[in-house]
Amino acid sequence: MSHFEIVLVCPLQVSATDPDQDADQTALRYSLHGQGAGGEFTIDEHTGRIHAQRRLDREERPAWRFLVLATDEGGAGLTGFADVLLEVRDVNDNAPFFPCPAMEVDGCFVGQVPENSPADTSVMEMRAMDLDDPNEDKNAVLTYSIIKNVRNKINLNLFSINASTGTIYTVLRSLDREAEERYLVVVEARDGGGLAGTGTATIMISDVNDHPPVFTQKIYTAQDLEVNSEVLVVSATDGDEGENAVVTFSIVGGDEDRKFFVETDKVNRRGVIKLKKKVDFEKPRERTFNLTLKAEDADFSSLAYCLVQVEDSNDHAPVFFPQFYESPAMSEDVPVGTIIAQVTASDLDSGQNGRFSYSISKESDPHAQFLVDQSGWVVVADSLDREKISQHRIMVLATDAGSPPMTGTAIVVVTVLDINDNGPEFEVPYEPIVWENAAAPQVVRMNETSLLLHATDRDTSTNGGPFSIRLLMLTSDAANFNLTDFRNGSASITALRTFDRERQKEYRLPILMIDSGSPPMSSTSTLTVVIGDRNDHPHSPGHTHFIVYSYEGMLFCFLLPSVVVWELFIEQYIFDILGRCWFTALWDNLRPHHKSITTKLVPFLVPEPMISPTFP
């Protein structure tokens, strides 16, 4: 930028006079005070001429005001003053420029116009500035023009500008946001002195709703339906943007029973079709749905079609009819293969989902006593025992071949009748004791709570008592006792002599028991009578033999529990009173694997307690 410069030029001269008589006018001295004094401006103290010391810029400071003092008597007398105003005249030294109001993403100067706007629609205003004086000639008078325009396909300009105001207008009705959403136009501002500046206008084309939403497919198909599951995802495109591109999906045909609903994903322009109510493949009219779908924005819409084919799913378990079977009661000795019942089931599904097979639950038949064939016949597979299970509740399963498989159940009740296949037995295990040296005869007590022996039978009462109980004289032991049968399932045993436990410790008595079944069943149980011991013999010294093993020269020693203090003689090696074994080095050298030792145990009492043995 050029500046008007006056250096040591006298733009202004001040003069003063001294009114005193005979005053020496040449003795006046001038001085400068105030703005710019001594810096931008100086004054000749003799002549009063004011000089500029540097170039002046009107745009920086258009005027200067300072005070000039005049002092007589060579600067030592009285003083007068004058107020000086200096105005700087403008020259065209500043080019126009476009100030940026606020920097945005798209630039400093951003305008917006809707697409399809008619010609001469105001877009934006480009305002430039010129720092020169608008009142001085045409230094600040600006004229606007577009030096870089945008042309359409036939080479016509899209924008024009008002030369005086800088307002940009559309030229043609041909703006299409979907084709181009932003244009850059370079505008020039030129002042009256020929200086120019440029600015770039960013023109954003805003959207209007001029495009309908369009499905990405015209026909959709879907299968495998579950309630609340995602049946199908449809999508649409919309050339517009923002609120004009918000698409809503709906079902407008083919769903009279309202089996389906649509959830709209506005962000991704998707419609998620879900099943609202259960569909049943077994109903012919619910095997296929031809839905008409609608995608619409605020002004436009389009249609698509969705063919939903329902496939059979395994949604029906086999059903037995009836679900409870009770077979006639049968004896526990029925032969294997006896038919119990025939069960029947059906499955409403079709194909693989409708085929099923029969089986028996292992929990209801843990011993595999029954089986069922694929015709539903339930038969006996193993022998029955009423005494173990008197009634069977068999759970028959019908499991289809679907994925996952589904199962129906039925209960078959089999009551087992008793036959006389068990003989009588002791009610409880008896362990009677007869003490030696006791006077005879004496009644033998069976246990702590009963003198009597009781019989029982696992069969029903028809094949049970009354029982016949007898003592069989099959051994010499039986001759020492007598049995009395009370004919009510109980009997008593009487010892006929005095016993000596040291001669015989126990006696085994064969007891025969016969029930009242038809035919009757019998069994023989052995009753063991133990002879209780009395302290009727004194003790005497004794001896025993044992073997002591050595391990790597060490002989491990121990004390017998019943010996308090003892002496052990092994050749010349001695056990001391504490049980420690003392050996010479000769034993370690010989290192035999074992020695056969004869010991002499001499029991006697010691007043002090024994110390436990320690081992090397």
Coordinates of C-alpha atoms in Angstrom, one line a residue:
M1 CA 0.0 0.0 0.0
S2 CA 1.5 3.4 -1.0
H3 CA 1.4 6.4 1.5
F4 CA 1.4 10.1 0.9
E5 CA 4.7 11.2 2.4
I6 CA 5.9 14.6 3.2
V7 CA 9.3 14.7 4.7
L8 CA 10.7 18.0 5.8
V9 CA 7.9 19.6 3.9
C10 CA 6.1 22.5 5.4
P11 CA 2.4 21.7 5.2
L12 CA 1.7 24.3 7.8
Q13 CA 3.4 27.4 9.2
V14 CA 2.2 29.3 12.3
S15 CA 3.3 32.8 13.2
A16 CA 2.9 34.9 16.4
T17 CA 3.4 38.5 17.2
D18 CA 4.5 40.1 20.5
P19 CA 2.2 43.1 21.2
D20 CA 4.7 44.7 23.6
Q21 CA 6.2 48.1 22.6
D22 CA 9.6 47.7 21.2
A23 CA 9.3 43.9 21.4
D24 CA 11.9 42.0 19.4
Q25 CA 9.7 39.8 17.1
T26 CA 12.6 37.7 16.1
A27 CA 13.1 36.6 19.7
L28 CA 9.9 34.5 19.6
R29 CA 10.5 30.8 20.0
Y30 CA 8.0 28.1 18.9
S31 CA 7.4 24.7 20.4
L32 CA 5.0 21.8 19.5
H33 CA 2.9 19.9 22.1
G34 CA 0.3 17.1 21.9
Q35 CA -0.4 14.4 19.3
G36 CA 2.6 13.4 17.3
A37 CA 4.8 16.1 18.8
G38 CA 8.5 15.2 18.5
G39 CA 7.6 12.0 16.6
E40 CA 5.5 12.3 13.6
F41 CA 5.8 16.1 13.5
T42 CA 8.5 18.7 14.4
I43 CA 8.4 22.6 14.4
D44 CA 11.1 25.1 13.5
E45 CA 11.4 27.1 16.7
H46 CA 12.5 30.3 14.8
T47 CA 10.1 30.2 11.9
G48 CA 7.1 28.2 13.2
R49 CA 7.1 25.8 10.3
I50 CA 5.7 22.4 11.1
H51 CA 7.3 19.4 9.3
A52 CA 6.1 15.7 9.0
Q53 CA 8.8 13.2 9.9
R54 CA 7.2 10.1 8.2
R55 CA 4.7 9.1 5.6
L56 CA 1.0 9.7 6.6
D57 CA -1.8 7.2 6.1
R58 CA -5.3 8.5 6.2
E59 CA -6.7 5.0 6.7
E60 CA -4.6 4.8 9.8
R61 CA -5.3 8.3 11.1
P62 CA -7.3 10.9 9.1
A63 CA -6.6 13.9 11.4
W64 CA -4.0 15.3 13.9
R65 CA -4.6 17.9 16.6
F66 CA -1.7 19.6 18.5
L67 CA -0.8 22.7 20.4
V68 CA 1.8 25.3 19.3
L69 CA 3.3 27.6 22.0
A70 CA 5.1 30.9 21.2
T71 CA 7.4 32.3 23.9
D72 CA 9.1 35.7 23.8
E73 CA 12.5 36.9 25.0
G74 CA 14.1 33.9 23.3
G75 CA 12.0 31.4 25.0
A76 CA 12.4 32.8 28.5
G77 CA 9.5 35.2 28.6
L78 CA 5.8 35.1 28.3
T79 CA 3.9 32.4 26.3
G80 CA 1.0 32.4 23.9
F81 CA -0.6 29.3 22.2
A82 CA -2.5 28.2 19.1
D83 CA -4.7 25.0 18.5
V84 CA -3.7 23.3 15.2
L85 CA -5.9 20.8 13.3
L86 CA -4.2 18.9 10.5
E87 CA -6.5 16.7 8.1
V88 CA -4.9 14.1 5.8
R89 CA -6.3 14.0 2.3
D90 CA -7.1 10.5 0.8
V91 CA -5.5 9.0 -2.2
N92 CA -6.7 5.6 -3.8
D93 CA -4.1 3.4 -2.1
N94 CA -6.4 0.5 -0.8
A95 CA -7.8 -2.2 -3.0
P96 CA -11.3 -3.6 -2.1
F97 CA -11.4 -6.9 -0.1
F98 CA -14.1 -9.3 1.1
P99 CA -14.0 -9.6 4.9
C100 CA -14.8 -13.1 6.3
P101 CA -17.6 -12.8 8.8
A102 CA -17.1 -16.3 10.2
M103 CA -15.1 -19.2 8.9
E104 CA -17.4 -22.2 8.2
V105 CA -16.8 -25.7 7.0
D106 CA -17.7 -24.7 3.4
G107 CA -15.8 -21.4 3.5
C108 CA -16.2 -17.7 4.5
F109 CA -19.1 -16.8 2.2
V110 CA -21.9 -19.4 2.1
G111 CA -25.3 -19.0 0.5
Q112 CA -28.1 -21.4 0.1
V113 CA -30.8 -21.8 -2.5
P114 CA -33.5 -24.5 -2.9
E115 CA -33.1 -26.8 -5.9
N116 CA -35.5 -26.1 -8.8
S117 CA -35.7 -22.4 -7.8
P118 CA -36.9 -20.2 -10.7
A119 CA -34.6 -17.7 -12.5
D120 CA -33.7 -14.5 -10.7
T121 CA -34.0 -16.1 -7.2
S122 CA -31.8 -14.2 -4.8
V123 CA -29.1 -16.6 -3.5
M124 CA -26.7 -14.5 -1.3
E125 CA -25.0 -11.1 -1.1
M126 CA -21.3 -10.6 -1.5
R127 CA -20.2 -7.4 0.3
A128 CA -16.7 -6.0 -0.1
M129 CA -15.0 -3.2 1.8
D130 CA -12.6 -0.4 0.7
L131 CA -10.7 1.5 3.4
D132 CA -10.3 4.6 1.2
D133 CA -12.4 7.7 1.8
P134 CA -15.8 7.3 0.2
N135 CA -16.2 11.0 -0.1
E136 CA -12.9 11.5 -2.0
D137 CA -13.6 11.1 -5.7
K138 CA -14.5 7.4 -6.5
N139 CA -11.8 5.8 -4.4
A140 CA -14.3 3.6 -2.4
V141 CA -17.1 3.2 -5.0
L142 CA -17.3 -0.5 -5.8
T143 CA -18.5 -2.5 -8.7
Y144 CA -19.2 -6.3 -8.5
S145 CA -18.8 -8.9 -11.2
I146 CA -18.4 -12.7 -11.5
I147 CA -15.1 -13.6 -12.9
K148 CA -15.5 -17.4 -12.5
N149 CA -19.0 -18.7 -13.0
V150 CA -20.6 -22.1 -13.3
R151 CA -22.0 -23.4 -16.6
N152 CA -24.6 -26.0 -17.3
K153 CA -24.4 -28.7 -20.0
I154 CA -25.3 -26.3 -22.7
N155 CA -22.6 -23.8 -21.6
L156 CA -25.0 -21.3 -20.0
N157 CA -24.1 -19.5 -16.8
L158 CA -26.0 -20.6 -13.7
F159 CA -25.6 -17.4 -11.7
S160 CA -25.5 -13.6 -12.1
I161 CA -24.6 -10.7 -9.8
N162 CA -25.9 -7.2 -9.3
A163 CA -23.0 -4.9 -10.0
S164 CA -24.0 -2.4 -7.4
T165 CA -25.2 -4.5 -4.5
G166 CA -23.2 -7.7 -4.9
T167 CA -26.4 -9.9 -4.7
I168 CA -26.1 -13.2 -6.6
Y169 CA -29.1 -14.5 -8.4
T170 CA -30.0 -17.7 -10.3
V171 CA -30.1 -17.5 -14.0
L172 CA -31.9 -20.7 -15.0
R173 CA -34.3 -23.1 -13.3
S174 CA -31.9 -25.9 -13.6
L175 CA -30.4 -26.4 -10.1
D176 CA -30.6 -30.1 -9.0
R177 CA -29.2 -31.0 -5.6
E178 CA -29.1 -34.6 -6.5
A179 CA -26.8 -33.8 -9.4
E180 CA -24.6 -31.2 -7.6
E181 CA -25.2 -29.9 -4.1
R182 CA -22.4 -27.2 -4.0
Y183 CA -21.1 -24.6 -6.4
L184 CA -18.1 -22.2 -6.1
V185 CA -18.4 -18.7 -7.7
V186 CA -15.5 -16.2 -7.8
V187 CA -16.7 -12.6 -7.4
E188 CA -14.6 -9.5 -8.1
A189 CA -15.1 -6.1 -6.4
R190 CA -13.4 -3.1 -8.2
D191 CA -13.2 0.5 -7.0
G192 CA -13.2 3.7 -9.0
G193 CA -9.5 3.9 -9.1
G194 CA -9.1 0.5 -10.7
L195 CA -8.0 -1.5 -7.7
A196 CA -9.8 -4.9 -7.3
G197 CA -10.2 -7.8 -4.8
T198 CA -11.8 -11.2 -5.1
G199 CA -13.9 -13.5 -2.9
T200 CA -15.2 -17.0 -3.4
A201 CA -18.9 -17.6 -2.8
T202 CA -20.0 -21.1 -1.8
I203 CA -23.5 -21.7 -3.0
M204 CA -25.2 -24.7 -1.3
I205 CA -28.2 -26.2 -3.1
S206 CA -30.8 -27.2 -0.4
D207 CA -33.1 -30.2 -0.9
V208 CA -36.7 -30.1 -1.8
N209 CA -38.8 -33.3 -1.9
D210 CA -38.8 -34.0 -5.6
H211 CA -37.9 -37.8 -5.4
P212 CA -40.1 -40.7 -4.3
P213 CA -38.7 -43.5 -2.2
V214 CA -37.8 -46.5 -4.3
F215 CA -37.6 -50.1 -3.0
T216 CA -34.3 -51.7 -3.6
Q217 CA -36.3 -54.8 -4.8
K218 CA -39.7 -55.1 -6.2
I219 CA -40.3 -58.7 -5.0
Y220 CA -39.2 -60.2 -1.7
T221 CA -39.6 -63.7 -0.4
A222 CA -39.4 -65.1 3.1
Q223 CA -39.8 -68.4 5.0
D224 CA -39.7 -69.8 8.5
L225 CA -41.9 -67.7 10.7
E226 CA -41.9 -67.4 14.5
V227 CA -43.8 -64.8 16.5
N228 CA -41.9 -61.6 17.0
S229 CA -39.1 -62.9 14.8
E230 CA -37.6 -61.0 11.9
V231 CA -39.3 -62.3 8.8
L232 CA -37.8 -60.0 6.2
V233 CA -35.9 -56.7 5.9
V234 CA -36.8 -54.4 3.1
S235 CA -35.0 -51.2 2.1
A236 CA -35.6 -48.2 -0.1
T237 CA -33.6 -45.3 -1.5
D238 CA -34.6 -41.7 -1.7
G239 CA -32.7 -39.1 -3.8
D240 CA -33.6 -36.4 -1.4
E241 CA -32.0 -35.7 2.0
G242 CA -32.9 -34.7 5.5
E243 CA -36.6 -34.7 6.4
N244 CA -37.4 -35.1 2.7
A245 CA -35.7 -38.5 2.7
V246 CA -37.3 -39.9 5.8
V247 CA -39.1 -43.1 4.6
T248 CA -41.8 -44.9 6.5
F249 CA -42.8 -48.5 5.6
S250 CA -46.2 -50.1 6.0
I251 CA -48.2 -53.1 4.8
V252 CA -51.2 -52.0 2.7
G253 CA -52.4 -55.3 1.3
G254 CA -52.4 -59.1 1.7
D255 CA -52.6 -59.2 5.5
E256 CA -56.3 -59.1 6.3
D257 CA -55.8 -61.0 9.6
R258 CA -53.0 -58.6 10.7
K259 CA -50.5 -61.3 11.2
F260 CA -47.5 -59.0 10.4
F261 CA -46.3 -55.6 11.4
V262 CA -43.4 -53.4 10.2
E263 CA -40.8 -51.6 12.3
T264 CA -39.3 -48.6 10.4
D265 CA -35.6 -47.9 10.8
K266 CA -35.5 -44.3 9.7
V267 CA -31.8 -43.8 9.9
N268 CA -31.0 -46.7 7.5
R269 CA -34.3 -46.5 5.5
R270 CA -35.1 -50.1 6.3
G271 CA -38.4 -51.8 7.2
V272 CA -38.2 -54.8 9.4
I273 CA -41.2 -57.1 8.8
K274 CA -42.1 -59.2 11.9
L275 CA -44.6 -61.8 12.7
K276 CA -47.3 -60.4 15.1
K277 CA -49.5 -63.5 15.4
K278 CA -48.7 -67.2 15.1
V279 CA -49.3 -68.7 11.7
D280 CA -50.3 -72.3 11.3
F281 CA -49.0 -74.3 8.4
E282 CA -51.7 -76.9 9.0
K283 CA -54.3 -74.2 7.9
P284 CA -54.1 -74.1 4.1
R285 CA -54.9 -70.4 3.8
E286 CA -52.0 -69.6 6.1
R287 CA -49.3 -71.3 4.0
T288 CA -48.7 -68.3 1.7
F289 CA -49.0 -64.5 2.2
N290 CA -48.7 -62.0 -0.7
L291 CA -48.0 -58.8 1.1
T292 CA -48.1 -55.3 -0.6
L293 CA -45.5 -53.0 1.0
K294 CA -45.6 -49.2 0.8
A295 CA -42.6 -46.9 1.3
E296 CA -43.5 -43.2 1.6
D297 CA -41.9 -39.9 2.4
A298 CA -43.7 -36.7 3.1
D299 CA -45.1 -36.4 -0.5
F300 CA -44.3 -39.5 -2.5
S301 CA -44.6 -43.2 -2.2
S302 CA -43.9 -46.5 -4.0
L303 CA -45.0 -50.1 -3.7
A304 CA -43.3 -53.5 -3.5
Y305 CA -44.5 -57.0 -3.1
C306 CA -43.4 -59.7 -0.6
L307 CA -44.3 -63.3 -1.0
V308 CA -44.1 -65.0 2.4
Q309 CA -44.1 -68.8 2.1
V310 CA -44.8 -70.6 5.4
E311 CA -42.9 -73.8 5.8
D312 CA -44.0 -76.5 8.2
S313 CA -42.1 -76.3 11.5
N314 CA -42.1 -78.9 14.2
D315 CA -44.7 -77.1 16.3
H316 CA -46.9 -80.0 17.2
A317 CA -45.8 -82.8 19.5
P318 CA -47.3 -86.3 19.0
V319 CA -50.5 -86.7 21.0
F320 CA -51.8 -90.0 22.4
F321 CA -55.4 -90.8 22.4
P322 CA -56.2 -91.8 25.1
Q323 CA -53.3 -90.6 27.2
F324 CA -54.0 -93.1 30.0
Y325 CA -54.2 -96.9 29.6
E326 CA -54.9 -99.4 32.4
S327 CA -54.3 -103.0 31.4
P328 CA -56.1 -106.0 33.0
A329 CA -54.2 -107.3 36.1
M330 CA -51.8 -110.1 35.4
S331 CA -49.9 -112.7 37.4
E332 CA -46.3 -112.1 38.1
D333 CA -45.4 -115.4 36.3
V334 CA -46.8 -114.3 32.9
P335 CA -44.5 -115.3 30.1
V336 CA -42.2 -112.8 28.2
G337 CA -44.0 -111.4 25.2
T338 CA -47.5 -111.1 26.9
I339 CA -49.3 -108.2 25.4
I340 CA -50.3 -105.5 27.8
A341 CA -51.9 -102.8 25.7
Q342 CA -51.7 -101.0 22.3
V343 CA -51.1 -97.3 22.4
T344 CA -52.0 -94.9 19.5
A345 CA -50.6 -91.4 18.8
S346 CA -50.9 -88.9 16.0
D347 CA -48.9 -85.8 14.9
L348 CA -50.5 -82.8 13.1
D349 CA -47.2 -81.8 11.4
S350 CA -46.3 -83.1 8.0
G351 CA -43.3 -84.7 6.4
Q352 CA -40.4 -85.4 8.6
N353 CA -42.0 -83.4 11.4
G354 CA -45.0 -85.7 11.5
R355 CA -43.1 -89.0 11.6
F356 CA -42.6 -90.4 15.1
S357 CA -41.4 -93.5 16.9
Y358 CA -42.5 -95.2 20.2
S359 CA -40.2 -95.9 23.2
I360 CA -40.5 -96.4 26.9
S361 CA -39.0 -93.9 29.4
K362 CA -36.1 -95.5 31.3
E363 CA -37.1 -93.7 34.5
S364 CA -40.5 -95.5 34.5
D365 CA -39.0 -98.9 33.6
P366 CA -35.5 -99.0 35.1
H367 CA -35.2 -102.8 34.8
A368 CA -36.3 -102.9 31.1
Q369 CA -39.2 -105.3 31.9
F370 CA -41.4 -103.9 29.1
L371 CA -41.0 -102.8 25.4
V372 CA -43.1 -101.2 22.8
D373 CA -42.9 -101.8 19.1
Q374 CA -43.5 -99.2 16.3
S375 CA -47.1 -100.4 16.0
G376 CA -47.8 -99.3 19.6
W377 CA -47.9 -102.8 21.2
V378 CA -46.6 -102.8 24.7
V379 CA -45.5 -106.3 25.8
V380 CA -43.7 -108.0 28.7
A381 CA -39.9 -108.1 28.0
D382 CA -38.6 -109.7 31.2
S383 CA -40.0 -111.6 34.2
L384 CA -42.1 -109.7 36.7
D385 CA -41.8 -109.8 40.5
R386 CA -44.8 -108.5 42.5
E387 CA -42.7 -108.6 45.7
K388 CA -40.4 -105.9 44.1
I389 CA -42.9 -103.9 42.2
S390 CA -46.6 -104.5 42.6
Q391 CA -47.8 -101.9 40.1
H392 CA -45.9 -100.5 37.1
R393 CA -46.7 -97.0 35.7
I394 CA -45.0 -97.2 32.3
M395 CA -44.5 -93.9 30.4
V396 CA -44.7 -94.6 26.7
L397 CA -43.0 -91.8 24.6
A398 CA -43.8 -90.8 21.0
T399 CA -40.9 -88.7 19.6
D400 CA -41.1 -87.2 16.2
A401 CA -38.2 -86.7 13.7
G402 CA -38.4 -82.9 13.7
S403 CA -35.6 -80.5 14.7
P404 CA -35.7 -80.1 17.5
P405 CA -37.7 -83.3 18.2
M406 CA -40.9 -83.1 20.2
T407 CA -42.3 -85.8 22.4
G408 CA -45.8 -86.8 23.6
T409 CA -46.4 -89.2 26.5
A410 CA -48.9 -91.7 27.6
I411 CA -49.2 -93.7 30.9
V412 CA -49.8 -97.5 30.9
V413 CA -50.7 -98.9 34.3
V414 CA -49.9 -102.6 34.9
T415 CA -51.1 -104.2 38.2
V416 CA -49.1 -107.4 39.0
L417 CA -51.0 -110.3 40.8
D418 CA -49.3 -112.5 43.4
I419 CA -48.5 -116.1 43.1
N420 CA -47.1 -118.3 45.9
D421 CA -43.4 -118.1 44.8
N422 CA -41.8 -117.2 48.2
G423 CA -41.4 -119.4 51.2
P424 CA -41.6 -118.1 54.8
E425 CA -38.5 -116.6 56.4
F426 CA -37.3 -115.2 59.7
E427 CA -38.9 -111.8 60.3
V428 CA -35.5 -110.4 61.3
P429 CA -31.9 -111.8 61.5
Y430 CA -31.8 -113.5 64.9
E431 CA -28.6 -113.9 67.0
P432 CA -29.7 -115.7 70.2
I433 CA -27.1 -116.3 73.0
V434 CA -27.2 -119.0 75.7
W435 CA -24.7 -118.6 78.5
E436 CA -22.5 -121.5 79.4
N437 CA -23.0 -123.2 82.8
A438 CA -26.7 -122.0 82.9
A439 CA -29.2 -124.5 84.3
A440 CA -31.4 -126.3 81.9
P441 CA -34.0 -126.2 80.6
Q442 CA -34.2 -122.5 79.7
V443 CA -36.1 -120.6 77.0
V444 CA -33.7 -119.1 74.4
R445 CA -34.2 -115.3 73.9
M446 CA -34.1 -114.5 70.2
N447 CA -33.0 -110.8 70.7
E448 CA -33.2 -108.0 73.2
T449 CA -36.9 -107.4 72.5
S450 CA -38.4 -110.8 72.0
L451 CA -38.3 -114.4 73.4
L452 CA -40.1 -115.7 70.3
L453 CA -39.0 -116.5 66.8
H454 CA -41.3 -114.9 64.2
A455 CA -41.8 -115.9 60.6
T456 CA -43.0 -113.7 57.7
D457 CA -43.8 -114.2 54.0
R458 CA -43.2 -111.7 51.2
D459 CA -46.3 -113.0 49.3
T460 CA -49.7 -111.6 49.9
S461 CA -51.8 -112.8 52.9
T462 CA -53.5 -115.4 50.7
N463 CA -50.2 -117.2 50.1
G464 CA -48.9 -116.4 53.6
G465 CA -49.8 -117.6 57.1
P466 CA -50.7 -119.4 59.2
F467 CA -47.3 -121.0 59.1
S468 CA -46.0 -124.3 60.3
I469 CA -42.6 -124.1 62.1
R470 CA -40.6 -127.2 62.9
L471 CA -37.1 -128.0 64.2
L472 CA -35.4 -130.5 61.9
M473 CA -33.4 -133.2 63.6
L474 CA -30.8 -133.3 60.9
T475 CA -27.7 -132.7 63.0
S476 CA -26.6 -133.5 66.5
D477 CA -26.9 -129.8 67.4
A478 CA -30.7 -130.0 67.1
A479 CA -30.9 -132.7 69.8
N480 CA -30.0 -130.1 72.4
F481 CA -33.0 -127.9 71.7
N482 CA -36.8 -128.1 71.5
L483 CA -39.1 -125.9 69.3
T484 CA -42.7 -125.0 70.2
D485 CA -44.9 -123.8 67.3
F486 CA -47.7 -121.5 68.4
R487 CA -49.5 -121.7 65.0
N488 CA -49.6 -117.9 64.7
G489 CA -46.4 -117.3 62.9
S490 CA -44.2 -117.5 66.1
A491 CA -42.4 -120.2 68.0
S492 CA -40.1 -120.5 71.0
I493 CA -36.8 -122.4 71.4
T494 CA -35.8 -124.2 74.6
A495 CA -32.3 -125.3 75.5
L496 CA -32.4 -128.8 77.0
R497 CA -29.0 -128.9 78.7
T498 CA -26.2 -127.0 80.2
F499 CA -23.4 -125.9 77.7
D500 CA -19.6 -125.4 78.0
R501 CA -18.3 -122.8 75.6
E502 CA -14.8 -124.2 75.7
R503 CA -16.1 -127.4 74.2
Q504 CA -18.5 -125.9 71.5
K505 CA -19.0 -122.2 70.8
E506 CA -22.2 -122.3 68.7
Y507 CA -25.1 -124.6 67.6
R508 CA -26.8 -124.5 64.2
L509 CA -30.5 -125.4 64.2
P510 CA -32.3 -126.1 60.9
I511 CA -35.8 -124.5 61.1
L512 CA -38.5 -125.6 58.6
M513 CA -41.2 -123.1 57.8
I514 CA -44.3 -123.9 55.6
D515 CA -46.9 -121.3 54.4
S516 CA -50.6 -121.8 53.7
G517 CA -50.5 -121.0 50.0
S518 CA -51.8 -123.2 47.2
P519 CA -49.6 -125.1 46.6
P520 CA -47.8 -124.4 49.9
M521 CA -44.2 -123.1 49.8
S522 CA -41.6 -124.1 52.4
S523 CA -38.1 -122.9 53.3
T524 CA -35.4 -123.9 55.7
S525 CA -33.4 -121.3 57.6
T526 CA -30.5 -121.9 60.0
L527 CA -30.8 -120.4 63.4
T528 CA -27.3 -120.1 65.0
V529 CA -27.3 -120.2 68.8
V530 CA -24.1 -118.7 70.3
I531 CA -22.8 -120.0 73.7
G532 CA -21.9 -117.0 75.8
D533 CA -18.5 -117.2 77.7
R534 CA -18.1 -117.1 81.5
N535 CA -14.8 -116.5 83.3
D536 CA -14.5 -120.1 84.5
H537 CA -10.8 -120.9 83.7
P538 CA -7.5 -119.6 85.2
H539 CA -4.6 -118.5 83.0
S540 CA -1.1 -120.2 82.6
P541 CA 2.3 -119.3 81.1
G542 CA 2.8 -120.0 77.4
H543 CA 5.2 -119.5 74.6
T544 CA 5.2 -118.6 70.9
H545 CA 7.5 -118.4 67.8
F546 CA 7.9 -115.4 65.6
I547 CA 10.3 -114.2 62.8
V548 CA 12.2 -110.9 63.0
Y549 CA 13.4 -109.4 59.6
S550 CA 16.3 -107.0 59.3
Y551 CA 16.6 -104.2 56.7
E552 CA 20.1 -103.1 55.7
G553 CA 21.5 -104.2 59.1
M554 CA 18.7 -102.7 61.2
L555 CA 16.4 -104.8 63.3
F556 CA 13.1 -103.1 63.9
C557 CA 11.8 -104.0 67.3
F558 CA 8.4 -103.7 68.9
L559 CA 6.6 -104.6 72.2
L560 CA 3.7 -107.0 72.3
P561 CA 0.6 -105.3 73.7
S562 CA 0.0 -107.8 76.5
V563 CA 3.6 -107.8 77.7
V564 CA 4.7 -105.0 80.1
V565 CA 8.4 -105.9 80.5
W566 CA 10.1 -108.7 78.7
E567 CA 13.4 -110.2 77.9
L568 CA 14.4 -111.3 74.4
F569 CA 17.4 -113.5 73.9
I570 CA 18.8 -113.6 70.3
E571 CA 22.1 -115.4 70.5
Q572 CA 24.3 -112.7 72.2
Y573 CA 22.2 -109.6 71.1
I574 CA 19.9 -108.2 73.7
F575 CA 16.8 -106.0 73.6
D576 CA 16.9 -103.5 76.5
I577 CA 14.0 -102.6 78.7
L578 CA 13.0 -99.7 76.5
G579 CA 12.6 -102.0 73.5
R580 CA 15.7 -100.7 71.7
C581 CA 17.9 -103.3 69.9
W582 CA 21.6 -103.2 70.5
F583 CA 23.8 -104.9 67.9
T584 CA 27.6 -105.1 67.3
A585 CA 29.3 -104.3 64.1
L586 CA 29.6 -108.0 63.4
W587 CA 25.8 -108.1 62.7
D588 CA 26.0 -105.3 60.2
N589 CA 28.7 -107.1 58.3
L590 CA 26.8 -110.4 58.3
R591 CA 23.6 -108.6 57.3
P592 CA 21.3 -111.7 57.2
H593 CA 17.9 -111.3 55.7
H594 CA 16.1 -112.8 58.6
K595 CA 16.6 -114.9 61.8
S596 CA 14.3 -117.4 63.3
I597 CA 14.1 -116.6 67.0
T598 CA 12.6 -118.4 69.9
T599 CA 11.5 -116.0 72.6
K600 CA 10.6 -116.5 76.2
L601 CA 7.9 -114.1 77.5
V602 CA 7.9 -113.6 81.2
P603 CA 5.0 -111.3 82.3
F604 CA 5.3 -109.4 85.6
L605 CA 4.0 -106.1 86.9
V606 CA 6.1 -102.8 86.9
P607 CA 5.0 -100.0 89.1
E608 CA 6.1 -97.2 86.6
P609 CA 4.5 -96.8 83.1
M610 CA 6.4 -98.2 80.2
I611 CA 8.2 -95.8 77.7
S612 CA 7.1 -96.3 74.1
P613 CA 9.8 -98.0 72.0
T614 CA 11.8 -96.0 69.5
F615 CA 13.2 -97.4 66.2
P616 CA 16.6 -96.8 64.7

